Tab-separated table of C-alpha atoms in Angstrom:
chain	number	residue	atom	x	y	z
A	172	VAL	CA	99.306	222.652	192.722
A	173	THR	CA	102.695	223.944	193.720
A	174	SER	CA	103.995	225.458	190.476
A	175	SER	CA	102.926	227.310	187.367
A	176	ASP	CA	103.515	224.170	185.291
A	177	GLN	CA	101.233	222.097	187.521
A	178	LEU	CA	98.630	224.849	187.463
A	179	GLN	CA	98.607	225.051	183.673
A	180	TRP	CA	98.513	221.258	183.329
A	181	ALA	CA	95.608	220.878	185.764
A	182	TRP	CA	93.640	223.686	184.117
A	183	ARG	CA	94.131	222.143	180.647
A	184	GLU	CA	93.257	218.697	181.987
A	185	MET	CA	89.957	219.908	183.461
A	186	LEU	CA	89.060	221.692	180.226
A	187	SER	CA	89.753	218.489	178.278
A	188	TYR	CA	86.490	217.044	179.643
A	189	ARG	CA	83.832	217.800	177.046
A	190	ASN	CA	81.140	218.755	179.555
A	191	VAL	CA	83.503	221.204	181.260
A	192	ALA	CA	84.763	222.651	177.978
A	193	THR	CA	81.187	223.392	176.870
A	194	ALA	CA	80.154	225.115	180.111
A	195	THR	CA	78.947	228.692	179.866
A	196	HIS	CA	81.388	229.680	182.629
A	197	ASN	CA	84.396	227.894	184.143
A	198	ILE	CA	85.178	229.910	187.242
A	199	VAL	CA	88.664	229.317	188.624
A	200	ALA	CA	90.682	230.257	191.677
A	201	TYR	CA	94.055	229.000	192.766
A	202	ARG	CA	96.455	229.537	195.594
A	203	TYR	CA	99.883	227.993	196.129
A	204	PHE	CA	103.328	228.709	197.469
A	205	ASP	CA	106.072	228.460	194.867
A	206	SER	CA	109.483	226.867	195.416
A	207	LYS	CA	110.744	230.093	197.006
A	208	GLY	CA	107.826	230.222	199.449
A	209	VAL	CA	106.121	233.101	197.647
A	210	LEU	CA	102.320	233.034	197.619
A	211	VAL	CA	100.880	232.844	194.111
A	212	ALA	CA	97.126	233.388	193.980
A	213	ASP	CA	94.734	234.501	191.281
A	214	ASN	CA	91.306	233.828	189.843
A	215	ASP	CA	89.330	233.945	186.601
A	216	ASP	CA	85.648	234.879	186.473
A	217	ASP	CA	85.247	233.590	182.901
A	218	GLY	CA	82.557	236.208	182.378
A	219	GLU	CA	80.741	235.549	185.669
A	220	ASP	CA	81.500	238.898	187.298
A	221	ARG	CA	83.020	238.581	190.825
A	222	ALA	CA	82.640	234.796	190.976
A	223	GLY	CA	86.384	234.133	190.704
A	224	SER	CA	87.235	236.600	193.452
A	225	ASN	CA	84.585	234.980	195.663
A	226	LEU	CA	86.257	231.583	195.112
A	227	ALA	CA	89.654	233.122	195.852
A	228	GLN	CA	88.281	234.436	199.137
A	229	LEU	CA	87.035	230.938	199.987
A	230	LEU	CA	90.480	229.467	199.285
A	231	SER	CA	92.157	232.066	201.487
A	232	HIS	CA	90.172	230.702	204.449
A	233	LYS	CA	90.378	226.996	203.660
A	234	CYS	CA	93.536	225.883	201.899
A	235	ASP	CA	96.812	226.378	200.082
A	236	ASN	CA	98.350	224.600	197.102
A	237	VAL	CA	95.023	224.091	195.388
A	238	LEU	CA	93.212	224.945	192.175
A	239	VAL	CA	89.424	224.863	192.109
A	240	MET	CA	87.183	225.192	189.068
A	241	VAL	CA	83.405	225.463	189.193
A	242	SER	CA	81.622	225.039	185.873
A	243	ARG	CA	78.227	226.624	185.277
A	244	TRP	CA	75.840	226.139	182.405
A	245	TYR	CA	73.223	228.765	181.683
A	246	GLY	CA	69.871	227.031	181.439
A	247	GLY	CA	67.638	229.985	180.641
A	248	ILE	CA	66.750	230.869	184.231
A	249	HIS	CA	68.356	233.950	185.765
A	250	LEU	CA	69.635	232.981	189.228
A	251	GLY	CA	70.573	236.505	190.291
A	252	ALA	CA	72.810	236.804	193.335
A	253	ASP	CA	71.947	233.221	194.359
A	254	ARG	CA	74.408	231.998	191.727
A	255	PHE	CA	77.318	233.180	193.885
A	256	LYS	CA	76.071	231.187	196.868
A	257	LEU	CA	75.651	228.130	194.656
A	258	ILE	CA	79.109	228.482	193.096
A	259	ASN	CA	80.762	228.881	196.509
A	260	ARG	CA	78.734	226.015	197.968
A	261	ALA	CA	79.850	223.722	195.123
A	262	ALA	CA	83.502	224.648	195.661
A	263	SER	CA	83.270	224.375	199.448
A	264	THR	CA	81.606	220.960	199.243
A	265	LEU	CA	84.279	219.699	196.851
A	266	LEU	CA	87.093	221.008	199.056
A	267	ASP	CA	85.495	219.338	202.093
A	268	GLU	CA	85.148	216.034	200.209
A	269	CYS	CA	88.805	216.248	199.167
A	270	GLY	CA	89.932	216.553	202.778
A	271	TRP	CA	90.342	220.279	203.273
A	272	GLY	CA	87.405	220.462	205.657
A	273	ASN	CA	86.695	223.372	207.918
A	274	GLU	CA	89.647	222.696	210.212
A	275	GLY	CA	91.991	224.839	208.150
A	276	ARG	CA	94.893	224.486	205.813
A	277	GLY	CA	96.943	221.469	204.964
A	278	ASN	CA	94.522	218.677	205.783
A	279	ALA	CA	94.603	217.301	202.242
A	280	GLY	CA	98.358	216.885	202.169
A	281	ALA	CA	99.933	216.357	198.766
A	282	GLN	CA	97.245	214.017	197.456
A	283	ALA	CA	95.632	215.114	194.191
A	284	ASN	CA	91.858	214.877	194.060
A	285	VAL	CA	89.417	215.259	191.221
A	286	GLY	CA	85.706	215.459	191.859
A	287	SER	CA	82.465	216.999	190.830
A	288	VAL	CA	79.548	218.392	192.737
């Protein structure tokens, strides 16, 4: 994403999938440079305390111009602190599969990717 309009469209598009819309938590982080070169970055925990800021931290090390959403469904088992590792692992795996890899920023270019882990 490179603009607020793209961000809002992508977020709505992801939530249009029924399985995503019914998730207990849709944790989001995004990071992009606007047309003036100003960094725009934020996150949403969606009730999963600190999970969005953890994703934002991951993005700050891996990539720019990206929105990542990790959906989590509560299945009756309390995962404790392990849930943060699992959420970050899901996001990191997706970013790697979409070309961001561990080499740093910009490896994915302008190509849009949609995936699930």
